[in-house]
CSV table of C-alpha atoms and ligand atoms in Angstrom, one decimal:
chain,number,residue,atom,x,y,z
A,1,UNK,CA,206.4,77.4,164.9
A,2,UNK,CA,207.8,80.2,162.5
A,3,UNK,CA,211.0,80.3,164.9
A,4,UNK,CA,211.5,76.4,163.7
A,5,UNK,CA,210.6,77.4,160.1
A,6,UNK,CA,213.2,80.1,160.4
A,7,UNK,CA,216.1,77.5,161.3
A,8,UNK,CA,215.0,75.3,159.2
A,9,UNK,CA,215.2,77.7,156.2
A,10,UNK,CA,218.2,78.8,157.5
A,11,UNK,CA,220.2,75.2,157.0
A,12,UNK,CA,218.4,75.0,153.8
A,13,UNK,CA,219.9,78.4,152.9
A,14,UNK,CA,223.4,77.6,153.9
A,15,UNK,CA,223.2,74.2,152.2
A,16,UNK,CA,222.1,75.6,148.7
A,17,UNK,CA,224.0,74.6,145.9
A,18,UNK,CA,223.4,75.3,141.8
A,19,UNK,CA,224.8,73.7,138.3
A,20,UNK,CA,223.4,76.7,136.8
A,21,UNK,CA,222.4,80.1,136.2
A,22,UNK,CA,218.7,78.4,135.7
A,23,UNK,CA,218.8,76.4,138.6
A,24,UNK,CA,219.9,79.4,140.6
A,25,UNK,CA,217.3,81.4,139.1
A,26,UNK,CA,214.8,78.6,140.7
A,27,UNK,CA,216.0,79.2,144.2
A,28,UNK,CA,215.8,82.8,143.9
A,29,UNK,CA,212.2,82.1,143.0
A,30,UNK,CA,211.4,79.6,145.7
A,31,UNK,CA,212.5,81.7,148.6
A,32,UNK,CA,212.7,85.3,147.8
A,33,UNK,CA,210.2,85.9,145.4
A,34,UNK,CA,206.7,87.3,145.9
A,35,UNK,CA,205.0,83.9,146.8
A,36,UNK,CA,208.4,82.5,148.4
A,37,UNK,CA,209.3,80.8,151.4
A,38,UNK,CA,211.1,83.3,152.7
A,39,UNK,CA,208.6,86.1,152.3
A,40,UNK,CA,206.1,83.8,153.2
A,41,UNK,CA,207.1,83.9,157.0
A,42,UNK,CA,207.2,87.6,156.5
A,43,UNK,CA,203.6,87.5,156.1
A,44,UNK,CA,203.2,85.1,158.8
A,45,UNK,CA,205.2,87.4,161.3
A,46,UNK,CA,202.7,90.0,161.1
A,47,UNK,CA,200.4,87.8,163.4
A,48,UNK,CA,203.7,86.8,165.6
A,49,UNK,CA,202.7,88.2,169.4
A,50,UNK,CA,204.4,91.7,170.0
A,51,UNK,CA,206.5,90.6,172.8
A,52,UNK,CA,208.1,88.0,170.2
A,53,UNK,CA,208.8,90.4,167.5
A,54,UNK,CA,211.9,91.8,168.1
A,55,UNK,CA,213.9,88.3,168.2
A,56,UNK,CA,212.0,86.9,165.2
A,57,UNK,CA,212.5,90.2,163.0
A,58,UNK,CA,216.1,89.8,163.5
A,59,UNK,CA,216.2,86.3,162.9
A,60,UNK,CA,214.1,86.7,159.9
A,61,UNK,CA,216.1,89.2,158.3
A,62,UNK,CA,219.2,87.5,158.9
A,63,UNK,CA,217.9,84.6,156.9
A,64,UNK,CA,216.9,87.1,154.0
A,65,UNK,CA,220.3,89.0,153.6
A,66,UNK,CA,221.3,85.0,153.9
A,67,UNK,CA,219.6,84.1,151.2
A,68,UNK,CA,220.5,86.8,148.9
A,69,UNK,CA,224.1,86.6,149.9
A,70,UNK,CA,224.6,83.3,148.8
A,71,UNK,CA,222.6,83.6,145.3
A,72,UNK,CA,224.6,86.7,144.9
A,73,UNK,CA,228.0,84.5,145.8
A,74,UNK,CA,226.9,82.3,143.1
A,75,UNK,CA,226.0,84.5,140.2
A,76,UNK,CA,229.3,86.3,140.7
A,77,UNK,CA,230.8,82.5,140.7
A,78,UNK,CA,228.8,82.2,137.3
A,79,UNK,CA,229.8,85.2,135.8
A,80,UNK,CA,233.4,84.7,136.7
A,81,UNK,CA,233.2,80.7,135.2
A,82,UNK,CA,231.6,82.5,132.2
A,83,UNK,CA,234.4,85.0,131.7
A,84,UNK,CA,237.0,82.3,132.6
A,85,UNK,CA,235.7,80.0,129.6
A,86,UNK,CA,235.2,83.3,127.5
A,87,UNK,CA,231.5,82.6,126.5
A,88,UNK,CA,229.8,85.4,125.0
A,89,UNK,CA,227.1,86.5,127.6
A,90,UNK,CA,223.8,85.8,125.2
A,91,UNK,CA,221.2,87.7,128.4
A,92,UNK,CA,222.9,91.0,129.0
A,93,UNK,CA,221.4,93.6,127.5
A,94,UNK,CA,223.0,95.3,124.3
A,95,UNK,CA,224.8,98.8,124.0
A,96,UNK,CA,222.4,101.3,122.8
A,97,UNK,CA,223.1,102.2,119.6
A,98,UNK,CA,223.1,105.4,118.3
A,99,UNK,CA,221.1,105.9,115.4
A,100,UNK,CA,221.7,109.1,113.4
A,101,UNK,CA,218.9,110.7,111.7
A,102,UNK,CA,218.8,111.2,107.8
A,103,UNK,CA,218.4,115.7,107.6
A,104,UNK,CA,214.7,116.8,106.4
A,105,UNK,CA,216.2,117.9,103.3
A,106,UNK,CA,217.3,115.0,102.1
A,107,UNK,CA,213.8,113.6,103.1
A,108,UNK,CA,212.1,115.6,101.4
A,109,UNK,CA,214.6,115.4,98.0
A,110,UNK,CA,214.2,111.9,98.1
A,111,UNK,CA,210.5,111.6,98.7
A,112,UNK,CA,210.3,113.9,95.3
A,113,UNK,CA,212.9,111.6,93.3
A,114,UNK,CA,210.7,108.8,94.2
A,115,UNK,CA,207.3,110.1,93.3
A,116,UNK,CA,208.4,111.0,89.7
A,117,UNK,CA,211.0,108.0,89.6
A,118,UNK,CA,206.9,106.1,89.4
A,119,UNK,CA,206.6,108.4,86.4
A,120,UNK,CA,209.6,107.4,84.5
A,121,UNK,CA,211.5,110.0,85.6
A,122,UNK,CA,215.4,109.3,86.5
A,123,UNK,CA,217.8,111.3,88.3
A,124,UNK,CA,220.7,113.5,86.5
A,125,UNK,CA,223.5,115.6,87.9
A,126,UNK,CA,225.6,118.4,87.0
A,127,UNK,CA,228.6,120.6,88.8
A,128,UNK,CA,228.0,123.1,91.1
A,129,UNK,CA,230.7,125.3,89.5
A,130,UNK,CA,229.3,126.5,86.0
A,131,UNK,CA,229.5,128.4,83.3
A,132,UNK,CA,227.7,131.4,81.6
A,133,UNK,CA,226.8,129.1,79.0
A,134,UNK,CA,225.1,126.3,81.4
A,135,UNK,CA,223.0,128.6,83.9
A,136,UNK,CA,222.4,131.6,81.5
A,137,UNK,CA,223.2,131.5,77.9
A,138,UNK,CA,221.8,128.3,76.6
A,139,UNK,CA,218.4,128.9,78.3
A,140,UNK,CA,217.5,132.1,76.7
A,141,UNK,CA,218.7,134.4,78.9
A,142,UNK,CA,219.2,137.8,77.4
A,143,UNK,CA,223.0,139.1,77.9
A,144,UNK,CA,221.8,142.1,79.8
A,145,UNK,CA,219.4,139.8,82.2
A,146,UNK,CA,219.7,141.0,85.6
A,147,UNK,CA,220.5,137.3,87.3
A,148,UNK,CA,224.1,137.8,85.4
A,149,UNK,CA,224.4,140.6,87.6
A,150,UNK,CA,227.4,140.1,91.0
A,151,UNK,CA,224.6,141.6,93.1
A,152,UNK,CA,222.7,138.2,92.3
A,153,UNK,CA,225.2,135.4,91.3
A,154,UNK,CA,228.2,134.5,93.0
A,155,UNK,CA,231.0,134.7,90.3
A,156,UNK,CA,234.8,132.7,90.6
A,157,UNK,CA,237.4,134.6,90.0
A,158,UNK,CA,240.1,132.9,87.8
A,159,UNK,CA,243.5,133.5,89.7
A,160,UNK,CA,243.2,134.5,93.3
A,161,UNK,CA,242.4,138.2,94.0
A,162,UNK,CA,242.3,138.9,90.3
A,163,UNK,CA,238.7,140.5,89.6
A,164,UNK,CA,239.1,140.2,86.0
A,165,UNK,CA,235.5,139.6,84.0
A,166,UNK,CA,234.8,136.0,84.7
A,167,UNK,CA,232.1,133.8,83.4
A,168,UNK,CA,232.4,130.8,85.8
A,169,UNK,CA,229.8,131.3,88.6
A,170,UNK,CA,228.5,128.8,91.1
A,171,UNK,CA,225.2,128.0,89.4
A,172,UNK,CA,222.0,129.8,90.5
A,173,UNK,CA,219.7,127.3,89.6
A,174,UNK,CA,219.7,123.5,88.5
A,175,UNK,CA,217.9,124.6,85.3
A,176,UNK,CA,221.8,124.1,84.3
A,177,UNK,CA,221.6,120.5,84.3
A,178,UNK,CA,219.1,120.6,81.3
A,179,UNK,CA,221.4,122.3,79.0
A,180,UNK,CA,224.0,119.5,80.3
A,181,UNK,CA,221.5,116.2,80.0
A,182,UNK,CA,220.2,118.1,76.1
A,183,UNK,CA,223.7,118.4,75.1
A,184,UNK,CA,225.1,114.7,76.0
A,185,UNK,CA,221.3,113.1,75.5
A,186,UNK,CA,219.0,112.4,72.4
A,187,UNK,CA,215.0,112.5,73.1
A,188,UNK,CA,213.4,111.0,74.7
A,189,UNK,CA,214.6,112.5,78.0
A,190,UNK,CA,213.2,112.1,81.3
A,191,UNK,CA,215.5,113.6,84.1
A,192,UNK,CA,215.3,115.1,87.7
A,193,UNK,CA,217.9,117.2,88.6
A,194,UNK,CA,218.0,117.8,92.5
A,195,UNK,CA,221.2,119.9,93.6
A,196,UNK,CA,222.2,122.8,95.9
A,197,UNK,CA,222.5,126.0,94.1
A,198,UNK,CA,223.8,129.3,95.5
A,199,UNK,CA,222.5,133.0,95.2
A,200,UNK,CA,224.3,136.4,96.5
A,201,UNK,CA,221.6,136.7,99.4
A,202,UNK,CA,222.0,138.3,102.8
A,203,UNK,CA,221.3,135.2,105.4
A,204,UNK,CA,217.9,135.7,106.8
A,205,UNK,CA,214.7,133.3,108.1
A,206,UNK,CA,213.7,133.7,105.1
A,207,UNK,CA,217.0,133.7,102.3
A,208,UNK,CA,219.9,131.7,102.3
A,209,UNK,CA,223.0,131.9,100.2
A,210,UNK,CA,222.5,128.5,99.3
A,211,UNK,CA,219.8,126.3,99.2
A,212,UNK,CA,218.6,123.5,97.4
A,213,UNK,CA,216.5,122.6,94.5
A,214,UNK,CA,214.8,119.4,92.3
A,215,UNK,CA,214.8,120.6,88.3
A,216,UNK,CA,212.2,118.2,85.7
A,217,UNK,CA,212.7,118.4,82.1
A,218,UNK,CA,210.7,116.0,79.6
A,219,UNK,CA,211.5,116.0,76.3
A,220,UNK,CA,209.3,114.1,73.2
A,221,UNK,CA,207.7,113.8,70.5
A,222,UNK,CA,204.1,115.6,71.2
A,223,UNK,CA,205.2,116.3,74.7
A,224,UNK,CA,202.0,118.8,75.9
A,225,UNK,CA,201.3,121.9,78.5
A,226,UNK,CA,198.5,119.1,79.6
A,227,UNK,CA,201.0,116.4,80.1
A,228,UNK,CA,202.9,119.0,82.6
A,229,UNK,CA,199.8,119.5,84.6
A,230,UNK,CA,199.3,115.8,84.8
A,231,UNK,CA,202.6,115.3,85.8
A,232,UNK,CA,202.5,118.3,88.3
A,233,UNK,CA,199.1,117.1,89.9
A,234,UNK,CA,200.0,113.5,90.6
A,235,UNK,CA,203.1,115.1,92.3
A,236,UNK,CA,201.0,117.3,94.7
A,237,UNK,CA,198.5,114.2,95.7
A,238,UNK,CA,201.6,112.3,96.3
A,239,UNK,CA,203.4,114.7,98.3
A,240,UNK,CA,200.4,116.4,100.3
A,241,UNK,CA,197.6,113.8,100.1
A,242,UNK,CA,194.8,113.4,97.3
A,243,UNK,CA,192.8,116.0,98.6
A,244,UNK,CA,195.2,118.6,97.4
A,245,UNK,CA,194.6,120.7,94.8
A,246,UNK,CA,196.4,122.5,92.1
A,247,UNK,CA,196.0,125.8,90.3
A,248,UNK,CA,198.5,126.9,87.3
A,249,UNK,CA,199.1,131.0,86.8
A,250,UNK,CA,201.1,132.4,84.0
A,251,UNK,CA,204.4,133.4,84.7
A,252,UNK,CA,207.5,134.3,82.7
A,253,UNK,CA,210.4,132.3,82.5
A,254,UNK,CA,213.2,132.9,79.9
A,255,UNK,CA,213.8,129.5,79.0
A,256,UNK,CA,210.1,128.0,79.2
A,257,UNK,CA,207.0,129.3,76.9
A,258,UNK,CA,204.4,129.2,77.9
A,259,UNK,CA,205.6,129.6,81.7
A,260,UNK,CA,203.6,129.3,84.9
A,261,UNK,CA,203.7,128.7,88.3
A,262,UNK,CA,201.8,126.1,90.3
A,263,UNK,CA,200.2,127.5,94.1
A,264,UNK,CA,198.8,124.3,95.7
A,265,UNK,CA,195.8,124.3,98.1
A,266,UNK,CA,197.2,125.2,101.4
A,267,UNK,CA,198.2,122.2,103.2
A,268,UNK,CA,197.4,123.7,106.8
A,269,UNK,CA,194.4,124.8,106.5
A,270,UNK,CA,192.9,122.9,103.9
A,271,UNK,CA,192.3,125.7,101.5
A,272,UNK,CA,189.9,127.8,103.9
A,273,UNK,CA,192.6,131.0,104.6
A,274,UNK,CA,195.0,130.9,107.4
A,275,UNK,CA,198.3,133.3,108.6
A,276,UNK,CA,200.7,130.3,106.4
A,277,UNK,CA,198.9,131.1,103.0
A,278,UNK,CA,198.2,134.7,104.1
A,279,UNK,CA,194.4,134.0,103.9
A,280,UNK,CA,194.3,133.4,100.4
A,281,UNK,CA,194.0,129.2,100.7
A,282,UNK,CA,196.9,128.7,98.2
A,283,UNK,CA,200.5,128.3,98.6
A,284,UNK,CA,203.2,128.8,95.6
A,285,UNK,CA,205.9,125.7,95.3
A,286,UNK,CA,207.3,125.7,91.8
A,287,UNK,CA,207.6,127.1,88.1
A,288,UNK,CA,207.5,125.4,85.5
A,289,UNK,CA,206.6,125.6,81.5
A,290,UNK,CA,207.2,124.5,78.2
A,291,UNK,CA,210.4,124.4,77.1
A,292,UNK,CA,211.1,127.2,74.8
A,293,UNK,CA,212.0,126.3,71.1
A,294,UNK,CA,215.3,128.2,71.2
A,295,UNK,CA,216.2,126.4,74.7
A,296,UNK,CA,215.3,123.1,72.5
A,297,UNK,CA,217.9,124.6,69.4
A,298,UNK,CA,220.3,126.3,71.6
A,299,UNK,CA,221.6,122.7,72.6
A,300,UNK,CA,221.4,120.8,69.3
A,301,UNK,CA,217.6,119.5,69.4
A,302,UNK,CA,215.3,120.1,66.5
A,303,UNK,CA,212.4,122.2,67.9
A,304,UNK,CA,209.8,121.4,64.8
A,305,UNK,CA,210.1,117.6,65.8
A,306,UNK,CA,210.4,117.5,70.1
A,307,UNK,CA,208.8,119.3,72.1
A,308,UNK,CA,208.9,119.7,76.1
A,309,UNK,CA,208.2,120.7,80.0
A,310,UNK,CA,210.1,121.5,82.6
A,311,UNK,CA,209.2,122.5,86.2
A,312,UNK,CA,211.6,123.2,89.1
A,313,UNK,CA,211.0,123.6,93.0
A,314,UNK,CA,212.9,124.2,95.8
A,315,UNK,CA,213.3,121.6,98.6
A,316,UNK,CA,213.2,123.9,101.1
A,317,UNK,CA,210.1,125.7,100.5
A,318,UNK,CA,208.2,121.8,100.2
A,319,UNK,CA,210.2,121.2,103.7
A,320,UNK,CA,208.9,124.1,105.3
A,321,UNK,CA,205.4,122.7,104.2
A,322,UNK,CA,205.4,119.2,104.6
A,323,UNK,CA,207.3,119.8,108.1
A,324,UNK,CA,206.2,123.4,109.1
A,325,UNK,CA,209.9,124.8,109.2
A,326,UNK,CA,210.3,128.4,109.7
A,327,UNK,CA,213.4,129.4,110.1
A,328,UNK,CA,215.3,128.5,106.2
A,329,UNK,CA,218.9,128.6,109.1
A,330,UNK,CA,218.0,125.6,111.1
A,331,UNK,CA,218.7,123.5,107.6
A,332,UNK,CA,222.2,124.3,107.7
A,333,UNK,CA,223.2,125.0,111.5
A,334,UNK,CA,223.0,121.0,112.7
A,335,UNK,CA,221.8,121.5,116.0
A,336,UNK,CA,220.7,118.1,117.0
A,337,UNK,CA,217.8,119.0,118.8
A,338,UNK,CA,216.4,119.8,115.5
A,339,UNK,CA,217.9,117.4,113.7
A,340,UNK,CA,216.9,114.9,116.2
A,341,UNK,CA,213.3,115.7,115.5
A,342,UNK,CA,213.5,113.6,112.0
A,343,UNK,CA,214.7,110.3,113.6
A,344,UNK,CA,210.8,108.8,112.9
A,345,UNK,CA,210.6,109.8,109.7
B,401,DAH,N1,215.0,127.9,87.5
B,401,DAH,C1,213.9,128.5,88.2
B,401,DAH,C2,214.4,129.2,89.4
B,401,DAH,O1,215.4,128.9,89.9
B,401,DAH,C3,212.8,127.5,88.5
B,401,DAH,C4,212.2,127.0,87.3
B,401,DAH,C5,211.1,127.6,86.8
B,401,DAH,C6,212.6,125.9,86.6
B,401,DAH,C7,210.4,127.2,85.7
B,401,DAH,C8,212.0,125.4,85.5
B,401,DAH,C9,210.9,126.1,85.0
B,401,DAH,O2,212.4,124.4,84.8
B,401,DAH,O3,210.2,125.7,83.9
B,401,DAH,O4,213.6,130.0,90.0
């Protein structure tokens, strides 16, 4: 019985002819596949007697290698039609592409543009390379102040090699941008000034020669300290969900008056004391103030009529936060595996 079936498959086989990649597809399906003819009789030949099952077993796997020698023979025939008529083949799988990943600091830079771009806020920039004037002079800075020092700020000299006394520096802080949007803008002013800025640090886990920073400034009519904390707490819900809270101490600034900084609750643990917060349940990210009347007339803007806050944070610190980096060096080595990590978000 089987031995019959077998032949008769066998002609079947031989005979088999297809228009196209479908109708080759069907005769796959009818004899190879799970519930196909051909692996039907394989089932069957388990009952075969055992003196007849050396014969049959060859006979039977002739016909397979049969069968999938000729459908073989006839998708190569396709595939060479195919190429010969240059059609575009619509079923083969594409190339992977390879996606790169946007760095977590530019994540995190953008995520706090975005949040204060929903208060009005728009973005301003201003040259890495400054002067005095910019970074120190124009907010308040006394000329003794120890940031003006070389030990603290990297300064450019003029003509190569020459150390003559120089007062174009590579700008500490983005706080330069205000004197630059003050100068060029009338009040109402609403910018964000996110930039790199670069400090005469040894390179540690902790300290970078450069780094990174988002600068605030609002400047109004009536413009008050509780308008600033407004502003500073819809950030932190934003950025580290709505059950985070803030808390303002008072600081010193030279170019802000009243100054503080703002610790939010600690993002790990929820406020309850953990090693990240060093047990205290609140983490500093930014300083901020009002902006100090003689910042105000130092670049051309009546003090008795506007008033104004600024703030400014650096994107690493909110980085390490948001995505528990520790090491401040993995931002600027590129090692994929790290960058990698970032792909998702
Ligand atoms: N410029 C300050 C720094 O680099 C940060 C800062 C503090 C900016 C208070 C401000 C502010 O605008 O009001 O450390």
């Amino acid at each position: 019985m089987i031995k019959e079936r077998i032949q008769e498959l066998m002609t079947q086989v031989q005979q088999m002819q297809a228009q196209s990649a479908e109708q080759m597809e069907a005769l796959r399906i009818k004899y190879l596949s799970k519930k196909g003819e051909i692996t039907e009789l394989f089932n069957q030949f388990r009952e075969v007697p055992k003196e007849e099952k050396k014969e049959l077993g060859m006979q039977l796997n002739a016909l397979r290698q049969m069968a999938e020698s000729r459908l073989q023979e006839m998708r190569e025939a396709f595939e060479a039609q195919r190429a010969a008529e240059d059609k575009p083949d619509l079923t083969r799988t594409p190339e992977p592409i390879a996606l790169g990943t946007r760095h977590p600091l530019s994540l995190t830079k953008e995520e706090i543009v975005d949040i204060f771009s929903r208060l009005g806020f728009t973005v301003a920039e201003g040259p890495e390379v400054e002067d005095d004037k910019h970074v120190f002079g124009m907010l308040n800075f006394a000329p003794e102040h120890p940031a003006r020092d070389m030990q603290d700020t990297f300064f450019v000299e003029k003509e190569e090699g020459v150390q003559k006394p120089t007062d174009i520096l590579l700008r500490t802080h983005t706080s330069s941008v205000q004197t630059r949007v003050m100068t060029s803008q009338k009040p109402p002013i609403r910018v964000l000034c996110p930039g790199r800025v670069y400090r005469n640090e040894a390179i540690s886990a902790r300290a970078h020669c450069f780094f990174h920073q988002v600068e605030g400034l609002y400047i109004d009519k009536n413009v008050s300290f509780a308008d600033l904390r407004q502003a500073l707490m819809y950030f932190a819900k934003e950025m580290f969900g709505p059950d985070t809270k803030i808390r303002l101490r008072p600081s010193y600034f030279p170019f802000t008056e009243p100054s503080a900084e703002m610790d939010i609750s600690c993002n790990i643990c929820g406020g309850t004391g953990c090693g990240f917060c060093k047990q205290t349940g609140w983490v500093e990210i930014l300083g901020c103030g009002m902006v100090d009347p003689n910042v105000l007339e130092s670049c051309g803007i009546d003090s008795k009529e506007y008033s104004g806050y600024a703030f400014g944070m650096g994107v690493e610190r909110i980085t390490n936060l948001k995505y528990r980096v520790k090491d401040l060096r993995l931002f600027s080595e590129n090692d994929v595996r790290f960058l990698q990590q970032f792909e998702s978000c």
